[in-house]
Short mmCIF file of the C-alpha atoms (twelve columns), coordinates in Angstrom:
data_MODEL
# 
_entry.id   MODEL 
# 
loop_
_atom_site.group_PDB 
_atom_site.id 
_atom_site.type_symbol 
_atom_site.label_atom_id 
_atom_site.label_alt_id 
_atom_site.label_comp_id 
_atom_site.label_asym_id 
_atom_site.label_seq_id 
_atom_site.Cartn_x 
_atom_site.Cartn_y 
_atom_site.Cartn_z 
_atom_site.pdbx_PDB_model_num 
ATOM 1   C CA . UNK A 1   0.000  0.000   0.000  1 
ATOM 2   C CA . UNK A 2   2.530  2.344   0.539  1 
ATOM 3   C CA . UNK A 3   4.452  2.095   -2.307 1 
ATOM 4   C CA . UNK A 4   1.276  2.809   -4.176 1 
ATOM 5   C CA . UNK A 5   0.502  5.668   -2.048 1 
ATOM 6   C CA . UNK A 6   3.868  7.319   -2.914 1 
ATOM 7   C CA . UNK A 7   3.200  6.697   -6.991 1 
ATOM 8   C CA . UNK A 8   2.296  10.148  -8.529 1 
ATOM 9   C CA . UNK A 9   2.349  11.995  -5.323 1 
ATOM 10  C CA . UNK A 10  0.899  15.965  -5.483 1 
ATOM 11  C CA . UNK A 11  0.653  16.572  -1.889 1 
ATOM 12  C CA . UNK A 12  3.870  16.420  0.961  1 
ATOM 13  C CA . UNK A 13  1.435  17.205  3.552  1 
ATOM 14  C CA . UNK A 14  0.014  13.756  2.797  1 
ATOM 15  C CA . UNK A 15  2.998  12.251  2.069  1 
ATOM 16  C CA . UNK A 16  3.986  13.158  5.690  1 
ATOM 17  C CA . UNK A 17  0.797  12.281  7.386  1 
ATOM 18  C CA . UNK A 18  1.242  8.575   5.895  1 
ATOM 19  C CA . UNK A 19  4.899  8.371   7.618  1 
ATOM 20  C CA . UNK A 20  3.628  9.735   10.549 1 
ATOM 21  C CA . UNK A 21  0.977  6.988   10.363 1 
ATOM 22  C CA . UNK A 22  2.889  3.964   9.222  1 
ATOM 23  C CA . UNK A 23  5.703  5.104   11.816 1 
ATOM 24  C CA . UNK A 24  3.523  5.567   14.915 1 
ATOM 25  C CA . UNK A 25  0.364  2.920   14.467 1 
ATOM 26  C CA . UNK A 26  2.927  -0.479  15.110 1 
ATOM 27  C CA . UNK A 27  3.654  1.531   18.361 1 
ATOM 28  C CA . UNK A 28  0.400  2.609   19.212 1 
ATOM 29  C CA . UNK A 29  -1.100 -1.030  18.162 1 
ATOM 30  C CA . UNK A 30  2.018  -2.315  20.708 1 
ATOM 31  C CA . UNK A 31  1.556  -0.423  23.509 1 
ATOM 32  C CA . UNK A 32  -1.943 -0.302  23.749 1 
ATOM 33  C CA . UNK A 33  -2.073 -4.064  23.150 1 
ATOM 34  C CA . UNK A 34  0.385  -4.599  26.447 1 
ATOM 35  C CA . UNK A 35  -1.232 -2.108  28.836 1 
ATOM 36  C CA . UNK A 36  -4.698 -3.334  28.180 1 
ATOM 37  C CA . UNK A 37  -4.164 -7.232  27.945 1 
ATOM 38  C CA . UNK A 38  -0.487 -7.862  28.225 1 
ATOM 39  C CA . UNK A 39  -0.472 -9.711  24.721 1 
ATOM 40  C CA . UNK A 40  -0.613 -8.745  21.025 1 
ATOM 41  C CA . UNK A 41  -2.235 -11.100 18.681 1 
ATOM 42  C CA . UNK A 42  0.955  -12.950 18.266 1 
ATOM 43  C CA . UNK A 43  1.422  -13.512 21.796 1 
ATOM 44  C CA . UNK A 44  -1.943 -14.508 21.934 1 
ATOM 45  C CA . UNK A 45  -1.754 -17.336 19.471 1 
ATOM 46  C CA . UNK A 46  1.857  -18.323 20.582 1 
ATOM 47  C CA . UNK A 47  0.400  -18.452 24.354 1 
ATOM 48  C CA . UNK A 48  2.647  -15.937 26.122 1 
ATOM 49  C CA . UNK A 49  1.585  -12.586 27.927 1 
ATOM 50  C CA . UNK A 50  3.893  -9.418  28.889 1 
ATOM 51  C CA . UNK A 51  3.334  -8.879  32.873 1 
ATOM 52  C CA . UNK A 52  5.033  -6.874  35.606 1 
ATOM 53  C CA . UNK A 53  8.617  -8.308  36.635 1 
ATOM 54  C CA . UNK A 54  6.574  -9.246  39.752 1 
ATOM 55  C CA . UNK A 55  4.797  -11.702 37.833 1 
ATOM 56  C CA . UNK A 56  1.484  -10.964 39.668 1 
ATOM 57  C CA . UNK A 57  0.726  -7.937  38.009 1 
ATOM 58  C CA . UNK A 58  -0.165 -6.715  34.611 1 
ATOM 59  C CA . UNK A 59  1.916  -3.736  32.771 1 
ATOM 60  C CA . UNK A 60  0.966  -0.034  33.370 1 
ATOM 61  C CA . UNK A 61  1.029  2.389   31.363 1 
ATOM 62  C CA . UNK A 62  4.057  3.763   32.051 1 
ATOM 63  C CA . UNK A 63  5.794  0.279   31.277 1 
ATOM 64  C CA . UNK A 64  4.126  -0.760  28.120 1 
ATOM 65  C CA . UNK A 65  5.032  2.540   26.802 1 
ATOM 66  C CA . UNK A 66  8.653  1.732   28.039 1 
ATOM 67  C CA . UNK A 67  8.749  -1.209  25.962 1 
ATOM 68  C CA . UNK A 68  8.587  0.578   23.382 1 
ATOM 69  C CA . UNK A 69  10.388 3.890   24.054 1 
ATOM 70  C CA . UNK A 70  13.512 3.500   22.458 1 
ATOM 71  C CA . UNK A 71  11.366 2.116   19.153 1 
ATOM 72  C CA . UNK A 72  9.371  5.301   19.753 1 
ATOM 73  C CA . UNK A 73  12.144 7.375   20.174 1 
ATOM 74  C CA . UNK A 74  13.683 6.601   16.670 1 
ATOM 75  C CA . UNK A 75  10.494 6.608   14.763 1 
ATOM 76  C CA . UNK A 76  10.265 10.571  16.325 1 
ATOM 77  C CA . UNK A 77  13.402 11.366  15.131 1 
ATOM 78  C CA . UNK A 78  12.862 10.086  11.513 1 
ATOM 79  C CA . UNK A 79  9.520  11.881  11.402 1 
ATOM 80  C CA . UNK A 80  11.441 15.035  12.229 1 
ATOM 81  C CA . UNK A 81  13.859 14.660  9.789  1 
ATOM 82  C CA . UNK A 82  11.108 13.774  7.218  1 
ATOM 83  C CA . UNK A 83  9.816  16.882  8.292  1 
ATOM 84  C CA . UNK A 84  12.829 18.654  7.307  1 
ATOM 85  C CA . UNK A 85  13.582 17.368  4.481  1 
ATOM 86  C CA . UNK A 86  9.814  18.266  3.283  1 
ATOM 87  C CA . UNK A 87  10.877 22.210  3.106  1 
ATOM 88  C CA . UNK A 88  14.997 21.026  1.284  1 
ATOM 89  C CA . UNK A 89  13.229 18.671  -1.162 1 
ATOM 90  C CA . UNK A 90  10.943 18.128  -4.256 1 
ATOM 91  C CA . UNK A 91  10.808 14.105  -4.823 1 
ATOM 92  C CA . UNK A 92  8.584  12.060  -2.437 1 
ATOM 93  C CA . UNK A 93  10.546 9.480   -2.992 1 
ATOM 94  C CA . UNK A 94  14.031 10.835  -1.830 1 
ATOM 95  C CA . UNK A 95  11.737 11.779  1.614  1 
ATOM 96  C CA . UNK A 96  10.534 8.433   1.904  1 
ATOM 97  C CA . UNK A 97  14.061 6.743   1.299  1 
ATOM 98  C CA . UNK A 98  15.585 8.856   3.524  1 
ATOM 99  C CA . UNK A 99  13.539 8.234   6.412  1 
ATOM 100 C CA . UNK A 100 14.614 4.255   5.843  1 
ATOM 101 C CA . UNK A 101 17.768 5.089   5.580  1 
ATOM 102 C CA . UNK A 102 17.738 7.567   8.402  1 
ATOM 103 C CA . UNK A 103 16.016 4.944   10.842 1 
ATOM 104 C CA . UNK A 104 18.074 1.880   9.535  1 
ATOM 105 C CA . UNK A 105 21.310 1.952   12.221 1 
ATOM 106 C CA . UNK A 106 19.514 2.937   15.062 1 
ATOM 107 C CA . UNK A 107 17.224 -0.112  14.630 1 
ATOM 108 C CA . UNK A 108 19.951 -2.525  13.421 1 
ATOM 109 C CA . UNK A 109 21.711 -1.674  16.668 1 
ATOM 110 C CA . UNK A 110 18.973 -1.518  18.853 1 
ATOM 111 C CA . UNK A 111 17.943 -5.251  17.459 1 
ATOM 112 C CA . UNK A 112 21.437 -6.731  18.024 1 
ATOM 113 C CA . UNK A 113 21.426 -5.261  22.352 1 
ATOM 114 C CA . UNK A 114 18.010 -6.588  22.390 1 
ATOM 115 C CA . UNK A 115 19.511 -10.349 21.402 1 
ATOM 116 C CA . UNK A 116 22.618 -9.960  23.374 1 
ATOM 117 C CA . UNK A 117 20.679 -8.779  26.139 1 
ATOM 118 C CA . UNK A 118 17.439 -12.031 25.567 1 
ATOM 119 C CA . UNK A 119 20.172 -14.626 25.097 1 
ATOM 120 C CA . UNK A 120 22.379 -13.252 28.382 1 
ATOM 121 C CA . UNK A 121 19.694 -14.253 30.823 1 
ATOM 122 C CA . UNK A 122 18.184 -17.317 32.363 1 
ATOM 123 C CA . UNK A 123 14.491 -15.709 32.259 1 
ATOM 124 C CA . UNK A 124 15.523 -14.688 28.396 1 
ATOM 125 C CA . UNK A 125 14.478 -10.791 29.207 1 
ATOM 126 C CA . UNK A 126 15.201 -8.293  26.383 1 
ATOM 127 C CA . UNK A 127 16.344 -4.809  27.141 1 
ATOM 128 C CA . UNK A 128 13.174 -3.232  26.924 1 
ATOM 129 C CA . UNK A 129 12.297 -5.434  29.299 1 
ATOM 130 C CA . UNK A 130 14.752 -4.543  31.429 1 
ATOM 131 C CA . UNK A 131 13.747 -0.850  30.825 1 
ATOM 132 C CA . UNK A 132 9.765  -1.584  31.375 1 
ATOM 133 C CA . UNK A 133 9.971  -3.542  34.423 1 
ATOM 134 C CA . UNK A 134 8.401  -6.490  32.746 1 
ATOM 135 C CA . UNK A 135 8.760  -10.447 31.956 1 
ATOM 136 C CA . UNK A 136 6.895  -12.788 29.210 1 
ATOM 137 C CA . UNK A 137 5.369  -15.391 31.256 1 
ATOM 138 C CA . UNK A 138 3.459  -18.405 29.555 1 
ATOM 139 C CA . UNK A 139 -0.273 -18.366 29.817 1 
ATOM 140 C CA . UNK A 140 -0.453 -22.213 29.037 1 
ATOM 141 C CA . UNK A 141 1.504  -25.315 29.060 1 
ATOM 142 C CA . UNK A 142 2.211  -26.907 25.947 1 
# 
């Protein structure tokens, strides 16, 4: 869908709203999922649910939103420099390239200190579990 939506495109304002969108709604979609249930679909169907390090107490706010704050972080700063580029550019798809490109490190080094940090512990906690509080507990036995 998006590469269709950047085909022919008249209107940055738009072209920006359907970053912000694509950027932010994964997030939104994530941390609403964990403060409200503790699971997204996937961790529904795989039988596994995102609770308090306590393991007695579902996520707040504040910590599903800390799952996800580092994610959050670098999706803001792309948008930004989307943002900018909007008023130093005429070609949608240089903005929309750039923002990739922009994000890519941050992500790629974010994902490999998430693994070092799952496979470094016995109760296989990421970082952002480390910086929410939290632990993925099963909700059934196999």
């Amino acid at each position: 869908i998006q590469k269709w939506f950047q085909i022919g495109y008249e209107s940055y304002d738009s072209l920006y709203l359907w970053l912000v969108f694509t950027a932010i709604l994964p997030l939104v979609y994530s941390i609403v999922c964990h403060y409200r249930t503790g699971q997204t679909i996937g961790k529904w169907v795989t039988g596994i649910r995102v609770v308090d390090v306590s393991e007695t107490r579902k996520l707040t706010l504040g910590q599903a939103i800390a799952r996800d704050s580092v994610v959050l972080g670098i999706e803001i700063m792309g948008i930004l420099y989307c943002l900018y580029l909007l008023f130093s550019t005429a070609d949608p798809g240089y903005i929309v390239s750039e923002f990739d490109a922009f994000t890519y490190w941050p992500f790629f080094i974010w994902s490999i200190l998430e693994l070092i940090t799952l496979f470094s512990n016995k109760k296989k906690r990421a970082l952002h579990d480390y910086l929410a509080k939290s632990v993925v507990v099963r909700t059934f036995e196999k």
